[in-house]
Short mmCIF file of C-alpha atoms in Angstrom, two decimals:
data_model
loop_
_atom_site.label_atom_id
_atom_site.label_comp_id
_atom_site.label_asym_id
_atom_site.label_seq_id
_atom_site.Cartn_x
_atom_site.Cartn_y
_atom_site.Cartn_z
CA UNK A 1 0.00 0.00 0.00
CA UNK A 2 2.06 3.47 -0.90
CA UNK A 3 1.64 6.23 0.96
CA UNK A 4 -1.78 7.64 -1.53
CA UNK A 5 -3.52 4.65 -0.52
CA UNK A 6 -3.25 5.47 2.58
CA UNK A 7 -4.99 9.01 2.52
CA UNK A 8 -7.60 7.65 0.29
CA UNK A 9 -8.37 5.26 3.31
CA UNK A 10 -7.99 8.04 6.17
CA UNK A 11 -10.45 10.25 3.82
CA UNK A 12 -13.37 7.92 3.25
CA UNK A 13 -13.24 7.07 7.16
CA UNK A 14 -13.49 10.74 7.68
CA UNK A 15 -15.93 10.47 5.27
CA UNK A 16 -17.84 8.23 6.97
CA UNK A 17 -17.66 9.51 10.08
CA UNK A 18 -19.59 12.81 8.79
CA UNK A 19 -22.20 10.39 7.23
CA UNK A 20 -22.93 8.56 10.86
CA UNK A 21 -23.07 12.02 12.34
CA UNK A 22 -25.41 13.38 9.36
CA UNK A 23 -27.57 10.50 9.28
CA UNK A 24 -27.51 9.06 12.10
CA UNK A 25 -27.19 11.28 14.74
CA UNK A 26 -29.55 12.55 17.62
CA UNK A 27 -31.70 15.42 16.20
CA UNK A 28 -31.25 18.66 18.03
CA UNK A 29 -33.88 19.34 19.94
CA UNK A 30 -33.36 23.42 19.44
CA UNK A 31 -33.82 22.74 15.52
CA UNK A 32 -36.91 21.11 15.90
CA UNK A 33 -38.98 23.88 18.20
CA UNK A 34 -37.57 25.94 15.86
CA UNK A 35 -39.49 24.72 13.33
CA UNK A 36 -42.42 23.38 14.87
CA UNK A 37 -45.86 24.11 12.57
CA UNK A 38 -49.10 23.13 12.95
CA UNK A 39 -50.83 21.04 10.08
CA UNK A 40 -54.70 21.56 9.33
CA UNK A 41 -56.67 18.57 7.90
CA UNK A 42 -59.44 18.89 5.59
CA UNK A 43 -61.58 16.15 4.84
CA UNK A 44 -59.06 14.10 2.79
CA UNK A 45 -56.83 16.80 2.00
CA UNK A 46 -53.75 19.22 4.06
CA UNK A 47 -55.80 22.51 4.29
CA UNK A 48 -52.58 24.52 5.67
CA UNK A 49 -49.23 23.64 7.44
CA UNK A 50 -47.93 26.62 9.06
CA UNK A 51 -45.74 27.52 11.43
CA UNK A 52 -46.73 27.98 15.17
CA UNK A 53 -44.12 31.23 15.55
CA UNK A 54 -46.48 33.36 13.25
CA UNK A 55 -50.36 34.66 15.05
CA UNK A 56 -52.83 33.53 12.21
CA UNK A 57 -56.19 32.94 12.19
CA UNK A 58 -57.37 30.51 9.82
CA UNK A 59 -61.21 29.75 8.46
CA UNK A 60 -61.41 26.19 7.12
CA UNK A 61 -64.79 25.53 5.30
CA UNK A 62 -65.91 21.98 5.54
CA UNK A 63 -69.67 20.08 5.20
CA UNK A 64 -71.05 21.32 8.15
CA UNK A 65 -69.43 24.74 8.16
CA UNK A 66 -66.64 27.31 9.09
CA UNK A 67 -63.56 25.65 11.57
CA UNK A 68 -61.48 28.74 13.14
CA UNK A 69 -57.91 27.96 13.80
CA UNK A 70 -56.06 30.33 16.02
CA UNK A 71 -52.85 30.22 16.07
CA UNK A 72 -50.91 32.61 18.92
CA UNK A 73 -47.85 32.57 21.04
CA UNK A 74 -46.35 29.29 19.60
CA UNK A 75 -49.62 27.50 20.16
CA UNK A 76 -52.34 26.52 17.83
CA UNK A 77 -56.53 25.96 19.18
CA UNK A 78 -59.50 25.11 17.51
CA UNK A 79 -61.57 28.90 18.23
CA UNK A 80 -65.00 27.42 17.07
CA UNK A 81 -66.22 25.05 14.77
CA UNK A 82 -69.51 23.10 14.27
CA UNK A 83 -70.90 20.88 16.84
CA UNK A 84 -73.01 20.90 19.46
CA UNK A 85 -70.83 19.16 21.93
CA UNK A 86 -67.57 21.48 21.14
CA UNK A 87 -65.10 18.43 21.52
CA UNK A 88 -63.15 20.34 19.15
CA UNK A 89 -62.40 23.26 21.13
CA UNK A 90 -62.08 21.53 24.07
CA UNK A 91 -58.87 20.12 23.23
CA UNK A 92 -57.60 23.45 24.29
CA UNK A 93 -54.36 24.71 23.50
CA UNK A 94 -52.12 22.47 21.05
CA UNK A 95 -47.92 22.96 22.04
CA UNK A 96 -46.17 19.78 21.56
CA UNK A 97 -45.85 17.45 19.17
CA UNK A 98 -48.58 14.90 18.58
CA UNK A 99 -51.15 17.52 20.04
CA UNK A 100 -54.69 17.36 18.13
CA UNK A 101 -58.51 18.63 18.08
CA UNK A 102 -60.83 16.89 16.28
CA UNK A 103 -64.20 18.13 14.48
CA UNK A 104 -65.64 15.27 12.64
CA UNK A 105 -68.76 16.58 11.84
CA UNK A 106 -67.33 19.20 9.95
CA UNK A 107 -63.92 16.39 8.74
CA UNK A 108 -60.98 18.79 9.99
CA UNK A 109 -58.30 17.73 11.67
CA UNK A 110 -55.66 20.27 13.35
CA UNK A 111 -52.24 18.64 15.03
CA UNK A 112 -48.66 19.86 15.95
CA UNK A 113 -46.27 18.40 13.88
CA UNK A 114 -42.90 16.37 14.79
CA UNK A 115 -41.90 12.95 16.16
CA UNK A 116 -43.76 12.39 19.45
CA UNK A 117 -41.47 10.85 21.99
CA UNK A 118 -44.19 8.95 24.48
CA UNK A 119 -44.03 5.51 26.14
CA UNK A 120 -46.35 4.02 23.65
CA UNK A 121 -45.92 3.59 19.80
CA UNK A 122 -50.29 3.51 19.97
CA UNK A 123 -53.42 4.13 22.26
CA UNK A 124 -55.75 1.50 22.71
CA UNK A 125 -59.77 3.33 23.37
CA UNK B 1 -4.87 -15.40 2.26
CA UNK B 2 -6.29 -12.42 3.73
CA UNK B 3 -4.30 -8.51 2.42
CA UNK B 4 -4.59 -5.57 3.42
CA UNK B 5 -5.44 -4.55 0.21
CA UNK B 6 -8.21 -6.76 -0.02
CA UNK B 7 -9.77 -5.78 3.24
CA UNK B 8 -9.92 -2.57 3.49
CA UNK B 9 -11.88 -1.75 0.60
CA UNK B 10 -14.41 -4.50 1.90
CA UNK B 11 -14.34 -2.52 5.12
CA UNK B 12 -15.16 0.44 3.32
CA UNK B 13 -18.15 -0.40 1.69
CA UNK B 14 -19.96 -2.24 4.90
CA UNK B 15 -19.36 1.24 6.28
CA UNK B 16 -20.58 3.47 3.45
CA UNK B 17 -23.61 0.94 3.17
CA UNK B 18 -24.07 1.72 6.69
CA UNK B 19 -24.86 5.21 5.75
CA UNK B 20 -28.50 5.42 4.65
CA UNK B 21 -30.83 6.73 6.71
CA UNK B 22 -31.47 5.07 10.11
CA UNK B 23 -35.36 3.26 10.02
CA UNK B 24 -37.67 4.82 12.64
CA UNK B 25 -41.37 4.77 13.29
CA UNK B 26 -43.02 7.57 11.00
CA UNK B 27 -46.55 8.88 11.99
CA UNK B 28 -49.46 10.41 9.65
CA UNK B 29 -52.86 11.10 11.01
CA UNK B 30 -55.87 11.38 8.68
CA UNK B 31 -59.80 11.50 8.95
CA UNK B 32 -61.30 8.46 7.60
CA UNK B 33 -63.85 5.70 8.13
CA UNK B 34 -65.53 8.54 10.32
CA UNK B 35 -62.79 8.85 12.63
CA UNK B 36 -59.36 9.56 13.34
CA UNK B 37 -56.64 7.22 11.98
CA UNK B 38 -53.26 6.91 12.81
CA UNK B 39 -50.51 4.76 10.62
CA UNK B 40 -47.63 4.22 12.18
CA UNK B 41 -44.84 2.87 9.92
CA UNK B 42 -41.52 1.56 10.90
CA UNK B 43 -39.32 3.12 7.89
CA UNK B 44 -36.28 5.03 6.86
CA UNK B 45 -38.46 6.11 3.90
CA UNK B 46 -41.02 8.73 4.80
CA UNK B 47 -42.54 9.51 1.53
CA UNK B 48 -43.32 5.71 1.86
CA UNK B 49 -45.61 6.43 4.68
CA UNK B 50 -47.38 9.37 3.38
CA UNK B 51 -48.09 7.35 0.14
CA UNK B 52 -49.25 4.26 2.23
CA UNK B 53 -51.78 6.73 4.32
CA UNK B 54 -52.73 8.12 1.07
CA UNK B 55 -53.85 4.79 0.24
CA UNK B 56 -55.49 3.49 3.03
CA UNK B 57 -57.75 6.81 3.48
CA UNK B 58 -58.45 6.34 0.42
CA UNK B 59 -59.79 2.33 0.95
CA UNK B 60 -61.29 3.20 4.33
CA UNK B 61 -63.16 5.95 3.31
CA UNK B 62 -64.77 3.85 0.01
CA UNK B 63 -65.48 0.91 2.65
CA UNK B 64 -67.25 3.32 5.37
CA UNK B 65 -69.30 4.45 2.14
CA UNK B 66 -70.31 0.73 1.48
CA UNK B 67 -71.38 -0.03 4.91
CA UNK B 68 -72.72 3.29 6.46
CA UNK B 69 -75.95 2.65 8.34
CA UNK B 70 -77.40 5.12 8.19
CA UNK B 71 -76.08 7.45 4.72
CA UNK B 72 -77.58 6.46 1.15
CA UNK B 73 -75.18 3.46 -0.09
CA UNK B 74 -74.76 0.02 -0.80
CA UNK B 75 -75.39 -1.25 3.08
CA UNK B 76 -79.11 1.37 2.95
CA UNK B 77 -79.90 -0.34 -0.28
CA UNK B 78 -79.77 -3.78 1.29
CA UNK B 79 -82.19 -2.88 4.29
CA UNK B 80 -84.82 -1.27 1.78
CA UNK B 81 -84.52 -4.56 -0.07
CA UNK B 82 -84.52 -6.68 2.81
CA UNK B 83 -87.59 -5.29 4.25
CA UNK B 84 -89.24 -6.20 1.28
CA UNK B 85 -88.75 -10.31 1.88
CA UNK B 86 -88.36 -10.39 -1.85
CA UNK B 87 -85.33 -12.24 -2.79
CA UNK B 88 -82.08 -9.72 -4.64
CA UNK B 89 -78.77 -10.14 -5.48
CA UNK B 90 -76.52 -9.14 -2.50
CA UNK B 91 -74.09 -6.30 -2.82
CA UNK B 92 -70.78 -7.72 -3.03
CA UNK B 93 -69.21 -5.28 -0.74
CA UNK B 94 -71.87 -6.52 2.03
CA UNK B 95 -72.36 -9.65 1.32
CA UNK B 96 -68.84 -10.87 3.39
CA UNK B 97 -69.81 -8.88 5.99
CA UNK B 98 -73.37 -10.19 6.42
CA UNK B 99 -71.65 -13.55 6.51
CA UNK B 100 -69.51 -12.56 9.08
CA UNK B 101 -72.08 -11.22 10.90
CA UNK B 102 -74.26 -14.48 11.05
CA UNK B 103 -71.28 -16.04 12.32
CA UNK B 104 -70.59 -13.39 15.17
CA UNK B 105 -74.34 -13.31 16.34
CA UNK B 106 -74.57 -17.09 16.29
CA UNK B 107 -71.11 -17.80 18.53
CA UNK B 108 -72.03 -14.54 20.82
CA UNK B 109 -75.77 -16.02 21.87
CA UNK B 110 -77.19 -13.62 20.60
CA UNK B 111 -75.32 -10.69 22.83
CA UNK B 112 -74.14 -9.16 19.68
CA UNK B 113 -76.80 -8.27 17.11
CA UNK B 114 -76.10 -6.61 13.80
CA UNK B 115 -79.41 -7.02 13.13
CA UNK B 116 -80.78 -4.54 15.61
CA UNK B 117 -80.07 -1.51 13.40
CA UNK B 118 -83.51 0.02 14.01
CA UNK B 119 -82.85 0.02 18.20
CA UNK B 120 -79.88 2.31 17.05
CA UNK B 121 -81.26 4.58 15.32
CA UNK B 122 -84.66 4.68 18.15
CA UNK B 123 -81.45 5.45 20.33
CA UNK B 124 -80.74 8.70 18.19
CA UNK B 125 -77.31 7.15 17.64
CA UNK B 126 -77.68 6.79 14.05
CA UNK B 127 -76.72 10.23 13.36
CA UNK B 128 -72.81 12.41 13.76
CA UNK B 129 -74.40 14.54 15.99
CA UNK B 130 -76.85 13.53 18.74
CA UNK B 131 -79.37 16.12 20.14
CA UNK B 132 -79.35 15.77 23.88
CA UNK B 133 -82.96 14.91 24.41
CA UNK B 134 -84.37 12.08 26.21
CA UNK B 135 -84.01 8.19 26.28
CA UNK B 136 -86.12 6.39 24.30
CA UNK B 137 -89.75 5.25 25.77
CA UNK B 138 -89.88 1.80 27.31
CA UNK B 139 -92.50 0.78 25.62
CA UNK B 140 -91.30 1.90 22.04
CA UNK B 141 -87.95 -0.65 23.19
CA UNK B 142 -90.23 -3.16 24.07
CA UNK B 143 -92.30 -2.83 20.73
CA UNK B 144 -89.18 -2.93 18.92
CA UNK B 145 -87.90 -6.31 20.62
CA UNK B 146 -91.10 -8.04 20.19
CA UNK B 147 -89.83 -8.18 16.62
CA UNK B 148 -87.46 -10.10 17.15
CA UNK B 149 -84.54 -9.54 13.84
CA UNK B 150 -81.84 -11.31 13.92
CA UNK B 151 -78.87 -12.00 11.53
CA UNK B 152 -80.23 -16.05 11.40
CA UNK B 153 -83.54 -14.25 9.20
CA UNK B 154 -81.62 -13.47 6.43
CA UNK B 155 -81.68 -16.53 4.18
CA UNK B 156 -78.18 -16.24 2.15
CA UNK B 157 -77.92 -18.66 -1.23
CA UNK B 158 -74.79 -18.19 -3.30
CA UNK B 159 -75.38 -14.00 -3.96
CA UNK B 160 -79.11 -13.86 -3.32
CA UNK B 161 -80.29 -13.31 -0.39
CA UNK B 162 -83.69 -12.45 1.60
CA UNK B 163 -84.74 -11.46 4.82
CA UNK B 164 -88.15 -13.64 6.88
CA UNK B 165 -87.95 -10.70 8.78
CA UNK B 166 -88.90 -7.15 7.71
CA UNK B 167 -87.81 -5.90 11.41
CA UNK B 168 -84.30 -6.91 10.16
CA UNK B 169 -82.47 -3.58 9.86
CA UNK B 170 -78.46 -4.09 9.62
CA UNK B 171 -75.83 -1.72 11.81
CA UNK B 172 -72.38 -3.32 10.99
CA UNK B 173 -70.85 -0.45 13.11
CA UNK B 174 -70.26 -3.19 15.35
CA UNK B 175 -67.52 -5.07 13.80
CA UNK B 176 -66.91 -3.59 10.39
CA UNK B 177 -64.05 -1.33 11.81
CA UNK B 178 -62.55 -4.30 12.73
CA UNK B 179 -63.12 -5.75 9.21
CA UNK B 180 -61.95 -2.76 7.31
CA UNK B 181 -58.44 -2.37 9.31
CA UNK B 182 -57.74 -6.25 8.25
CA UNK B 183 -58.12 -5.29 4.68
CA UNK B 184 -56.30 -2.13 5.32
CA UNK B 185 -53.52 -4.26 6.64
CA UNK B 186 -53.27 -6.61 4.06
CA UNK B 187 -53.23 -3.61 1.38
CA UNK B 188 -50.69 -2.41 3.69
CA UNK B 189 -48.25 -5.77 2.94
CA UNK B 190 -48.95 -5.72 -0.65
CA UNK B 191 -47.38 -2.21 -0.49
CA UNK B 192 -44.53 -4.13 1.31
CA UNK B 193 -44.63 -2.50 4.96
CA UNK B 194 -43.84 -5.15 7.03
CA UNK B 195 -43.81 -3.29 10.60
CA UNK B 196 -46.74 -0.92 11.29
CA UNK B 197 -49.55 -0.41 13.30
CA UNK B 198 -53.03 0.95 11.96
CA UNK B 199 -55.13 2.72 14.84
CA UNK B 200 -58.95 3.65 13.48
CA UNK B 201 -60.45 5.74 16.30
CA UNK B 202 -58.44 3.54 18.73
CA UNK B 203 -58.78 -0.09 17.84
CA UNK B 204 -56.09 -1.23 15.95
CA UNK B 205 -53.91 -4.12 14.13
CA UNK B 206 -49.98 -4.44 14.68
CA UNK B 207 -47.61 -6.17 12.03
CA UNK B 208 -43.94 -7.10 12.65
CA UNK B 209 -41.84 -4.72 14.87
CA UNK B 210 -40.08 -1.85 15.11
CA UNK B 211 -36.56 -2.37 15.52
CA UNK B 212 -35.52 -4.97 17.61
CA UNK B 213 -37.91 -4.33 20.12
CA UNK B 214 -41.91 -5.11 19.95
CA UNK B 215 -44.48 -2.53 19.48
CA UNK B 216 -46.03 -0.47 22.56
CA UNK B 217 -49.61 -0.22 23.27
CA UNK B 218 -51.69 1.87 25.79
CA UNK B 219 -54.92 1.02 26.68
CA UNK B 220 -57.11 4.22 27.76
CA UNK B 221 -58.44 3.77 31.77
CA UNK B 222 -62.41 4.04 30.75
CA UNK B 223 -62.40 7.21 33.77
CA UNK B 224 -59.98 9.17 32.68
CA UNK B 225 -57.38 10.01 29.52
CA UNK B 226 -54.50 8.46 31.39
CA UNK B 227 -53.51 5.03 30.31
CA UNK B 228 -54.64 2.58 32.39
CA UNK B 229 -52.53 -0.58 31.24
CA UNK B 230 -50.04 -2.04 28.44
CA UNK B 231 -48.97 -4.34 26.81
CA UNK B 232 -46.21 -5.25 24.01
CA UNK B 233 -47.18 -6.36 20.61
CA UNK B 234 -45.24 -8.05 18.57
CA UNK B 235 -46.22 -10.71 14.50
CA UNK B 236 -49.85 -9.58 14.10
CA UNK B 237 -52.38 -9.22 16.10
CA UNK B 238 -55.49 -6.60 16.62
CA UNK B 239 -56.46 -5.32 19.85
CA UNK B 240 -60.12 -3.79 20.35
CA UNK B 241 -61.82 -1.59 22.67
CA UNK B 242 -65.35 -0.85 23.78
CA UNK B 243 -66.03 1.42 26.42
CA UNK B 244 -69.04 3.27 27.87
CA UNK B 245 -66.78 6.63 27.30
CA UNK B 246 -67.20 6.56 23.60
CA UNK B 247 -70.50 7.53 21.75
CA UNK B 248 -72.50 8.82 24.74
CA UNK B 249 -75.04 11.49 25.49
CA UNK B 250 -76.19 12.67 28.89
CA UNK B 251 -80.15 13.32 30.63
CA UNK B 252 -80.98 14.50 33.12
CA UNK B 253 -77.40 13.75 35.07
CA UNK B 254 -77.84 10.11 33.44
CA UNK B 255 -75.12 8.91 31.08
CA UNK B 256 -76.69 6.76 28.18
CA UNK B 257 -73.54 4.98 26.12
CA UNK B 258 -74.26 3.10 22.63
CA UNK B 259 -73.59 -0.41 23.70
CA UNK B 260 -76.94 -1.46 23.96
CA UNK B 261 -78.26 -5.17 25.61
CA UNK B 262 -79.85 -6.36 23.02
CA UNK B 263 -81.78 -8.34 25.74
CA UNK B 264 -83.16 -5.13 27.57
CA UNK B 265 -82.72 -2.33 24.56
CA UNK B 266 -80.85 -0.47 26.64
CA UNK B 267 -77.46 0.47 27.11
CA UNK B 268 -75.31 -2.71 28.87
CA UNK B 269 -74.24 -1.60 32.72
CA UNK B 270 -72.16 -4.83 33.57
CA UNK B 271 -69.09 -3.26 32.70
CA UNK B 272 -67.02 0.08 31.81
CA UNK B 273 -64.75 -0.99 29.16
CA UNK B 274 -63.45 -4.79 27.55
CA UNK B 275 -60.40 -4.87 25.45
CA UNK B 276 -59.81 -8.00 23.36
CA UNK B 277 -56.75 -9.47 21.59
CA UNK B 278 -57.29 -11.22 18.75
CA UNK B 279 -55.50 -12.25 14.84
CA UNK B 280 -59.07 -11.29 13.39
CA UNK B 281 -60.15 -7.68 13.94
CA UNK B 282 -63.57 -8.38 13.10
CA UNK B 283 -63.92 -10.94 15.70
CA UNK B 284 -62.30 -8.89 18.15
CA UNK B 285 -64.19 -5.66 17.35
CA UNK B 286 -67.64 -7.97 18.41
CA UNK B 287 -66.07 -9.51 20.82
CA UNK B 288 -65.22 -6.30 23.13
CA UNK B 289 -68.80 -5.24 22.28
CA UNK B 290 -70.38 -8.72 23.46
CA UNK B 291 -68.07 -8.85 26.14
CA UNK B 292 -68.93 -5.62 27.49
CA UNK B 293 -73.09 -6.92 26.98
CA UNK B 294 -71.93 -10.05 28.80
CA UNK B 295 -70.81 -8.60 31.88
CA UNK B 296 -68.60 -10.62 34.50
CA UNK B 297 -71.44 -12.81 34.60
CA UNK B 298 -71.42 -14.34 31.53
CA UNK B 299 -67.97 -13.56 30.52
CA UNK B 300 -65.86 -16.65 30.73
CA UNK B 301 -68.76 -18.41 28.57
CA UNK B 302 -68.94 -15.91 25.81
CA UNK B 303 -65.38 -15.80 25.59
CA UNK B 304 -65.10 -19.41 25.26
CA UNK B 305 -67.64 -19.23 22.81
CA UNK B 306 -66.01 -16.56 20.45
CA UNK B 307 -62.71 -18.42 20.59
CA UNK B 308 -61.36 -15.32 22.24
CA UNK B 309 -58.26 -16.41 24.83
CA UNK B 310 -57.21 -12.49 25.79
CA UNK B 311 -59.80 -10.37 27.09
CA UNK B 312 -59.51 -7.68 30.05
CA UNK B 313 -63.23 -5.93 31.88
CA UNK B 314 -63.19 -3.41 33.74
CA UNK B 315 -66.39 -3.53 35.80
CA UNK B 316 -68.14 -0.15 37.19
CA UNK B 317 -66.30 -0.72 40.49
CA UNK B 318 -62.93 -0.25 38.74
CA UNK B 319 -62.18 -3.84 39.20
CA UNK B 320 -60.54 -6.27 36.29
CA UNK B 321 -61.86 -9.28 35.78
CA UNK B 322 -59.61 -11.20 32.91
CA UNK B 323 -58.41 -13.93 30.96
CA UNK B 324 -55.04 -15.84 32.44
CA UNK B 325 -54.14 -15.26 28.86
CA UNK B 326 -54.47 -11.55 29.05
CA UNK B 327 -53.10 -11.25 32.48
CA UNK B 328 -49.61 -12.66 31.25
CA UNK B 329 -49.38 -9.66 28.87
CA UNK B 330 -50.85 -7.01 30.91
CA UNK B 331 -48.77 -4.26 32.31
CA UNK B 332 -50.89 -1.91 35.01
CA UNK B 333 -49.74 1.82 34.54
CA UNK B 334 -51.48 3.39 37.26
CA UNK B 335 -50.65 2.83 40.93
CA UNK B 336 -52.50 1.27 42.88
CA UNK B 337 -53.05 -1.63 40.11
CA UNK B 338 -56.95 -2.64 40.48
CA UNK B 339 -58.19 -5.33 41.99
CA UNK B 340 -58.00 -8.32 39.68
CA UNK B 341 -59.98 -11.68 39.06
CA UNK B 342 -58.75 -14.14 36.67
CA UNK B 343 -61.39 -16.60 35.08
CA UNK B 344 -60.17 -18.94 32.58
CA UNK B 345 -62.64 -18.96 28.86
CA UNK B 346 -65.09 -21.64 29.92
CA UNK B 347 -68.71 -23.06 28.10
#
């Protein structure tokens, strides 16, 4: 082996050490606030995905009417919607990832965005 | 023998294989089958998953369209032609599932009733939104039950079919969650995933693993949103809930759930949730709901009878009465674990 084998070998370690740490390494957690959005369901379809570091409010028409998503201080909430029992808005607040409110008479969905980190992989209800 | 030279670049390219993104469990929700779904894949390709939710909401949906009880479609069809007693062609996206449902009503005794659509709807629960107004009257239940249907009136013969009964009035909402996640499933494998779970409004079916570790379930406690117990998952196998917190309305400080008795027409008070492990999610979507009708009472019997060897009740003292089965997989998450009674499936 001469002496430019041998650098081709030390580069593609090196080169493979920047992969593992690319690839394969932890995600940082400051990266991922950062870029935290909130992703609005409708019927089938994504409505809106927008980020949760902007104040919007959002009207998302669906079969039974008008869904208002607020969206303020790095939090998202279904404001109103259709439905007399207002499960929707009572899911308050929405902040971390996996966070959702539900309207299925009107078929919107809202939820926070990003890989949730809980015990389980599922819920069972 | 074995160089340097030779090594090294054999080295190199286990390493650079090595590089590719690291598989992890990839989540998209969606609205479908009138509820919320959740596919979890186990992936380093994510545009796989979005592609494979794309698909499923897309078979889900066209299945809750077939069997809607109460929406125009091919399951509305078949009760305006079965209260006829003239003999049609079945539907072939009902006919399995009337099948099905024979079988289920026949090994439940009876406890679970597909046939009872019409006690649904005198319920107000055939509707997305229920008006809080009051219980039905006694007598209209009674009335309704002096007819009698039941899945053994429909007279099935290759694809015709007709029904000696024109009280007969089909609700699949009972188990065809539970038969629309197993097809979901297998589209799933034809797509090639080969670790995932499928969760449709919380009653779901897990495939392989993720990783080298098994898949990890919650089970909701039927007071609260905590989790009351768990268990580990891991090959393929479907685990269904039914509990009095689910489609509900309240009168006059009186909670009135939708699992009805289809003894008394009213809504079963033996028990606050079942959950059931089963391969078939059809069998275990009934089973939860005949379990909870069953009560501790009868449970051990109708168990036995569904062929169901895991299954967990939580009565309305809080206490668990289960399976040995279940019991070897059950992990309490809530301190102090409940009192528990193990009964062994039993005719």
């Amino acid at each position: 082996m001469t002496r430019g084998d041998g650098l081709v070998v030390i580069c593609a370690c090196l080169l493979v050490g920047l992969s593992y740490v690319q690839f394969w390494g932890a995600p940082d957690a400051g990266d991922a606030s950062a870029t935290r959005e909130v992703r609005i369901l409708s019927g089938g379809t994504e409505f809106a995905r927008l980020p949760l570091d902007r104040n919007a409010l959002v009207e998302v028409p669906g079969p039974a009417g008008i869904t208002r998503v607020e969206i303020a201080d790095g939090a998202a909430r279904c404001a109103a919607s259709p439905g007399s029992q207002g499960i929707c808005q009572r899911a308050g607040w929405l902040r971390e990832a996996g966070d959702m409110a539900v309207s299925l008479p009107n078929r919107v969905l809202i939820e926070i965005l990003g890989e949730t980190k809980g015990p389980f992989d599922s819920i069972n209800y | 023998m074995i160089t340097w030279q030779r090594l090294i670049p054999s080295v190199l390219i286990l390493l650079l294989a090595a590089c590719s993104p690291r598989p992890e469990v990839h989540t998209e929700r969606l609205l479908a089958f009138g509820t919320v779904v959740e596919l979890s894949i186990y992936t380093h390709d994510r545009e796989l998953v979005r592609e494979a939710a794309r698909v499923v909401g897309e078979d889900l949906d066209y299945m809750h369209r077939a069997w809607h009880a109460w929406e125009p479609g091919p399951l509305g069809r078949t009760n305006q032609l079965l209260a006829t007693g003239a003999e049609f062609s079945a539907n072939p996206s009902v006919l399995p599932l009337i099948l099905e449902g024979q079988r289920l009503e026949a090994d439940s005794d009876g406890l679970f009733n597909p046939a009872l659509g019409a006690l649904f709807a005198l319920w107000g629960f055939h509707g997305d939104e229920r008006e809080e107004h009051a219980p039905p009257d006694e007598a209209e239940i009674r009335a309704l039950l002096e007819t009698r249907p039941s899945m053994a009136d429909i007279r099935v013969d290759g694809i015709r079919m007709r029904s000696d009964n024109p009280a007969v009035r089909l609700d699949l909402g009972g188990f065809a969650k539970g038969y629309g996640v197993d097809r979901a499933v297998e589209r799933l494998k034809e797509l090639g995933i080969e670790h995932a779970i499928l969760n449709a409004g919380g009653d779901l079916r897990a495939i392989g693993r993720p990783g080298n570790r098994p898949w990890r379930i919650g089970i909701r406690h039927p007071d609260s949103e905590g989790v009351l117990a768990s268990l580990e998952l891991a090959g393929d196998e479907s685990v269904y809930t039914s509990g009095d917190y689910e489609r509900h309305f309240i009168y006059a400080g009186e909670r009135f759930h939708h699992i009805l008795d289809p003894r008394t027409g009213r809504p079963a008070r033996e028990a606050r949730s079942v959950t059931v492990i089963h391969r078939d999610g059809a069998r275990a979507d009934a089973a939860a709901t005949a379990l909870f009708v069953a009560g501790p009472a009868r449970f051990a019997e109708i168990a036995a009878r569904l062929g169901i060897e895991q299954a967990m009740l939580v009565d309305p003292q809080g206490a668990v009465l289960m399976t040995p089965a279940m019991a070897e997989r059950i992990r309490f998450e809530q301190q102090p674990a409940p009192p528990v009674i193990l009964v062994e499936p039993a005719r």
